[in-house]
Coordinates of C-alpha atoms in Angstrom, one line a residue:
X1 CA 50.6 137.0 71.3
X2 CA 48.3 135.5 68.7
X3 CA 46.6 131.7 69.4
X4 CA 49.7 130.3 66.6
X5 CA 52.8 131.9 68.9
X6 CA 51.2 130.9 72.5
X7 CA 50.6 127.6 71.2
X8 CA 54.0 127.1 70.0
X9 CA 55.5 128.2 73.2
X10 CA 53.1 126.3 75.2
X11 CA 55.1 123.1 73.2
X12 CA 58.6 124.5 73.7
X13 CA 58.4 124.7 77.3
X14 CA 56.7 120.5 77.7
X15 CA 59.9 119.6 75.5
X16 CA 62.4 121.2 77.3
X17 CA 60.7 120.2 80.8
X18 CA 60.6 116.3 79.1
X19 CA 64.0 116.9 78.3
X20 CA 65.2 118.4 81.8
X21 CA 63.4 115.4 83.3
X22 CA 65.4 112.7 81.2
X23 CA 68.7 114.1 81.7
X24 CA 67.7 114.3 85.7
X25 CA 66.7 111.0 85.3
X26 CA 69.9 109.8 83.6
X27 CA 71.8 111.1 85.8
X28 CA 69.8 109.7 88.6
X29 CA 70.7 106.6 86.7
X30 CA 74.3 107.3 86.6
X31 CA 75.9 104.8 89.2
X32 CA 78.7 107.1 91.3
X33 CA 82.0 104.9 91.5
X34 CA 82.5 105.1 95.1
X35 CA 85.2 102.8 95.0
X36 CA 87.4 105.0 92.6
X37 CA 86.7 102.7 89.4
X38 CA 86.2 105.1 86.4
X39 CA 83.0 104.4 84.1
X40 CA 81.9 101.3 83.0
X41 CA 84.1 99.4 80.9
X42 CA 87.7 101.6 81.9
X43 CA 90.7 99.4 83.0
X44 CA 91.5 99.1 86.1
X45 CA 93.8 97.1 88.8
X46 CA 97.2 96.8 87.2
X47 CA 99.3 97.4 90.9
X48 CA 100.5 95.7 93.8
X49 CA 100.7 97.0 97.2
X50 CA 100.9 95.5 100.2
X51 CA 101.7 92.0 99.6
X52 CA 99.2 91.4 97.2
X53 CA 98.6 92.0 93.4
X54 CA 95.2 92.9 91.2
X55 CA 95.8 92.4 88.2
X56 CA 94.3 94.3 85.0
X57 CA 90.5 94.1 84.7
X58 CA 87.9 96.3 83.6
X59 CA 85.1 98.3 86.4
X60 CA 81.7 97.0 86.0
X61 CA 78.4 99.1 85.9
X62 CA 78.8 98.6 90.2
X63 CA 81.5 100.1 90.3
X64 CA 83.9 97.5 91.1
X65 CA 86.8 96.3 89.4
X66 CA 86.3 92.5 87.6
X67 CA 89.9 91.8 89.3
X68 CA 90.2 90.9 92.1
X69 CA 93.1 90.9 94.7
X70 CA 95.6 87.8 95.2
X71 CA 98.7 87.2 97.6
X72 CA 102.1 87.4 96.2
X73 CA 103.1 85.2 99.2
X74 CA 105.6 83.7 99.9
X75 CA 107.0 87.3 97.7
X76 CA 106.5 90.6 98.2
X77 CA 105.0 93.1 95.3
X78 CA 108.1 94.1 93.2
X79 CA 110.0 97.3 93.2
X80 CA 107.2 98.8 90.5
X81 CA 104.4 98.0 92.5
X82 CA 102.6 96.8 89.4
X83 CA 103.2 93.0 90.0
X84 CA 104.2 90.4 92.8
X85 CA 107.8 89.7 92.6
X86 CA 109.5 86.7 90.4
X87 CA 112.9 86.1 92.2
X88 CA 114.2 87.8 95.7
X89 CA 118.1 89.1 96.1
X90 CA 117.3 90.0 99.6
X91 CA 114.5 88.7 102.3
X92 CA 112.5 92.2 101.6
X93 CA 111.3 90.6 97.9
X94 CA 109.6 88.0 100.9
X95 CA 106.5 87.7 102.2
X96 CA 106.7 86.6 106.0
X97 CA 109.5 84.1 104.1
X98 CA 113.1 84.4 103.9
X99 CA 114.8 84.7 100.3
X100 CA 118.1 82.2 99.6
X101 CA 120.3 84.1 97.6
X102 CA 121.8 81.3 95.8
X103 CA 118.7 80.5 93.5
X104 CA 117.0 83.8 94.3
X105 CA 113.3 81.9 95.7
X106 CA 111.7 82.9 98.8
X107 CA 111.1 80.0 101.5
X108 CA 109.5 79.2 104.4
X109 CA 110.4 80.6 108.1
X110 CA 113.4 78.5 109.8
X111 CA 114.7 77.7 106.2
X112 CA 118.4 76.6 106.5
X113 CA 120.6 75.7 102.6
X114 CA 121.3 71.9 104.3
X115 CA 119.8 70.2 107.4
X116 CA 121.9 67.2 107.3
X117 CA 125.4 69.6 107.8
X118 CA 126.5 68.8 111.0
X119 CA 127.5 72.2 113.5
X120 CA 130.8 73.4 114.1
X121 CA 130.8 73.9 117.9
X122 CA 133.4 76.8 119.4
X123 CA 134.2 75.8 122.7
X124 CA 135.6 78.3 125.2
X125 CA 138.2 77.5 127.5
X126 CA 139.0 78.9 130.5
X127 CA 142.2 81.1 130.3
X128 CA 142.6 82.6 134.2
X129 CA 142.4 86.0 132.8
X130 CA 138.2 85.2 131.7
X131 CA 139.2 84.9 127.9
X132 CA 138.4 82.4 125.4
X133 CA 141.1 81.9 123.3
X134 CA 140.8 78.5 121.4
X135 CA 140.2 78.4 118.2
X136 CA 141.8 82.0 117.8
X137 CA 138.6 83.6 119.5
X138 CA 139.3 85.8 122.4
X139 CA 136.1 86.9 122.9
X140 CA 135.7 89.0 126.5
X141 CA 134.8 92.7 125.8
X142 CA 136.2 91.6 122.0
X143 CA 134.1 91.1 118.6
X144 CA 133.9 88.1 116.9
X145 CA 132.3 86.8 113.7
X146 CA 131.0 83.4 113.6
X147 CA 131.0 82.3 109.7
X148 CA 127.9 80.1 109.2
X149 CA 128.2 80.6 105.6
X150 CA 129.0 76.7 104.9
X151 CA 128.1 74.8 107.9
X152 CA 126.2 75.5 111.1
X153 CA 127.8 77.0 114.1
X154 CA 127.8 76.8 117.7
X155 CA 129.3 79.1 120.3
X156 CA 129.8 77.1 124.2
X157 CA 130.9 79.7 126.7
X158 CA 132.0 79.1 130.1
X159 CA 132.6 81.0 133.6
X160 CA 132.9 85.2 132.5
X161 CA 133.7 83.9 129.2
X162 CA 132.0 85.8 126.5
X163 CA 131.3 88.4 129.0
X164 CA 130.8 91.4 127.0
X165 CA 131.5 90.5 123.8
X166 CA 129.9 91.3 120.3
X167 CA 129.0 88.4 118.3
X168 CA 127.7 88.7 114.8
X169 CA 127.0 85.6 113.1
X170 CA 127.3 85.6 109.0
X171 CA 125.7 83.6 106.2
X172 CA 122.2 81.3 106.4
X173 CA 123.4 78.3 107.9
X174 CA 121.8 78.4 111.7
X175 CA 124.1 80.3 114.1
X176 CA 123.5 79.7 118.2
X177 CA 125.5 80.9 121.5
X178 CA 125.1 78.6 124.8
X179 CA 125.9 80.3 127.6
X180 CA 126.5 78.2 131.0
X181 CA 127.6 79.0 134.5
X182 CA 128.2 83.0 134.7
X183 CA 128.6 83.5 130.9
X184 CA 128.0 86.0 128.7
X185 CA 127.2 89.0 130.8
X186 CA 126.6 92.0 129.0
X187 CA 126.7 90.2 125.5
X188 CA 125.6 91.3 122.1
X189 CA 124.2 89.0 119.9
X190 CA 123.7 89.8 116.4
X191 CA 121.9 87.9 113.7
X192 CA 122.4 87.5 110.2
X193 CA 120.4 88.7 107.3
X194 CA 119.3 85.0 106.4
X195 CA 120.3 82.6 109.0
X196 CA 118.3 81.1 111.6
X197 CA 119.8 82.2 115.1
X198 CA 119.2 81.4 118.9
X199 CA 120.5 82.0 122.4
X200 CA 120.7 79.1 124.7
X201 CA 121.3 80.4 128.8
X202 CA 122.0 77.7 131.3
X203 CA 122.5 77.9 135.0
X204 CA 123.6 81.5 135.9
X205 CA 124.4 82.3 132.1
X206 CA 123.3 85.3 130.4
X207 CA 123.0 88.0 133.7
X208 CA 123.3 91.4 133.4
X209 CA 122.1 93.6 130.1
X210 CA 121.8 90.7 127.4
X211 CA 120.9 91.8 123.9
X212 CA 119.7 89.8 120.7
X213 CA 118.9 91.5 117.5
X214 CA 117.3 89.7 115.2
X215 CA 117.2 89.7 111.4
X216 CA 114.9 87.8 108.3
X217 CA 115.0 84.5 109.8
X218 CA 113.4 82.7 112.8
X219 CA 115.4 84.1 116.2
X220 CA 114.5 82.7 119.3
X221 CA 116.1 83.2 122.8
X222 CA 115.7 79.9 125.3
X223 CA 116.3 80.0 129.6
X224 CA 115.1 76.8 129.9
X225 CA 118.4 75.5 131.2
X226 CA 118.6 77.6 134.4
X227 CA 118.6 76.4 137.6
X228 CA 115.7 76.8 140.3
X229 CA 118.4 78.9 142.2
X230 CA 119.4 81.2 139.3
X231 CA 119.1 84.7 139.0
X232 CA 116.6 85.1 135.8
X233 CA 117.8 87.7 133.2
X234 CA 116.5 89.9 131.0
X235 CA 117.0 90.3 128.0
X236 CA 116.3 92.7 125.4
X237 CA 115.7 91.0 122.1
X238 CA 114.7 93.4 118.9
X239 CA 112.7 91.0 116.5
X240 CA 112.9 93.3 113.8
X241 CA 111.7 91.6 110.3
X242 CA 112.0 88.1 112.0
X243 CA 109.8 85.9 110.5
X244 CA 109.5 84.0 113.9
X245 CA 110.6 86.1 116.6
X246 CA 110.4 83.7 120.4
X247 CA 111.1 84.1 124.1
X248 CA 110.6 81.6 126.8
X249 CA 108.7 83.4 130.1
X250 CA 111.9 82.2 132.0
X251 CA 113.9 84.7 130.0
X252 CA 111.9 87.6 131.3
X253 CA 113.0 90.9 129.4
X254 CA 111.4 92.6 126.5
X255 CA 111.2 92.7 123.3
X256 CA 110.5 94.9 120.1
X257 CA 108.1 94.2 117.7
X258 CA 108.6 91.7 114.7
X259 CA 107.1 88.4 113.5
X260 CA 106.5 88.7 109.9
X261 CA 106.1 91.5 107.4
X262 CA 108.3 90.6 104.4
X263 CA 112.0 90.2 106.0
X264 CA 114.3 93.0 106.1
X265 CA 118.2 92.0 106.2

C-alpha cells in the first residue's frame, strides 16, 4: 500500500468513526416516549375513557401529551369514547348523577322532577284474611306497581300486610314503603331506574328475608322506628349503580356494592 492509499484510508476510517459517534450520540439524544406519545409534534389525546376526556393536543419533546385530562362529570364519556357526553337518555350517560329523561341533563344524587308535589300515600287495611285491598292493591304474596311517574308515592302497611309481596315502583318521582307492626315479611322491594326510593321498618316490621334492590338514584333502607323490644331484621339490599346507596346499623343485614359509578337503570 503506497503512503497516498494508507493515508486515505487512515481518513475514511476517523469519518466513519465521527459519523458512528454522532448517530450514537443522536440517538442517545433521542427522548423514548415512555408514556406512548409518538415523536415530537404527533397528535395525540382525542378519547375519553373513564369518566374523563383529553382532548386533541400534540406530544412534546418529554414525551407527554400538551392535553391534559378533564371530568365529564356530572356525564359520562359518550358511546365513541372520543368525547364526554352532551345529553343522557338513560342514567349510564351520568357520572355518579342521575339523567331526567324529559330534557335529557344529568343531575345531582336525590334529584326528584318536583319537590313541592305532595305524596300519594296507599294505606293498607286490614282484611281478616292478611290482604290489603284498598285502593285495588291486594298485595300479600301478590305484585304490585306503584306509579310514581306524576307525583310521589307512599306504601303504609299494616299487621302481615304486604307480607311477601313484590313491589316495583315506576317513574322518578320518590317512591317509599313503611312497614309497621309485623309487616312486610319476606318482601321485595324494587326500585326504579330514576326515582329516589326508601324503606321505612317500624316496630316489628320488616322480619324475615327483606330485599331492596336498588337502581340510579339515591336508595336508602331506615329501622329507626323499631322498638327496644323488636326483633332486628336483616335485610339484603343490592346498591347496584345507586348514586347514594344507605343503611342504618339498626337494620343489620348486608349489602352489595354500589355508590356511584355513572348510574345504570
Amino acid at each position: 500500500m503506497t503512503r497516498l492509499a494508507a493515508r486515505a484510508a487512515l481518513t475514511l476510517a476517523v469519518s466513519v468513526a465521527a459519523v458512528s459517534c454522532q448517530f450514537v450520540s443522536g440517538l442517545h439524544e433521542m427522548r423514548v416516549d415512555d408514556s406512548g406519545c409518538g415523536p415530537a409534534g404527533t397528535p395525540c389525546g382525542g378519547t375519553c375513557a373513564s369518566g374523563k376526556e383529553t382532548p386533541l393536543g400534540t406530544c412534546g419533546n418529554d414525551g407527554t401529551c400538551s392535553a391534559e385530562p378533564r371530568s365529564c362529570a356530572p356525564y359520562a364519556c359518550d358511546a365513541s369514547g372520543t368525547e364526554c357526553a352532551a345529553s343522557c337518555s338513560t342514567s349510564r350517560d351520568c357520572s355518579d348523577a342521575v339523567c331526567d329523561t324529559s330534557s335529557g341533563t344529568c343531575q345531582a344524587c336525590e334529584w326528584t322532577p318536583d319537590e313541592s308535589l305532595p305524596a300519594v300515600v296507599k294505606s293498607c287495611a286490614p282484611q281478616g284474611d292478611g290482604t290489603c285491598n284498598e285502593f285495588g292493591i291486594d298485595m300479600a304474596n301478590q305484585s304490585v306497581t306503584l306509579d310514581a311517574s306524576e307525583h310521589p308515592v307512599v306504601l303504609r302497611c299494616n299487621g302481615e300486610q304486604c307480607n311477601g309481596a313484590l313491589v316495583t315502583c315506576k317513574g322518578p318521582f320518590p317512591c317509599e314503603v313503611i312497614c309497621n307492626d309485623d309487616s312486610c315479611e319476606d318482601l321485595d322491594l324494587r326500585c326504579s331506574d330514576t326515582g329516589r326510593c326508601s324503606l321505612k321498618c317500624n316496630d316489628s316490621g320488616c322480619s324475615g328475608n327483606v330485599k331492596v334492590t336498588c337502581k340510579a338514584n339515591s336508595c336508602s333502607v331506615d329501622c329507626r322506628g323499631l322498638g327496644d323490644d323488636s326483633v332486628h331484621p336483616s335485610i339484603h339490599r343490592e346498591c347496584g349503580s345507586s348514586c347514594s346507596c344507605s343503611e342504618t346499623p339498626e337494620c343489620g343485614g348486608g349489602g352489595g356494592g354500589g355508590g356511584g359509578g355513572g348510574g345504570t337503570p
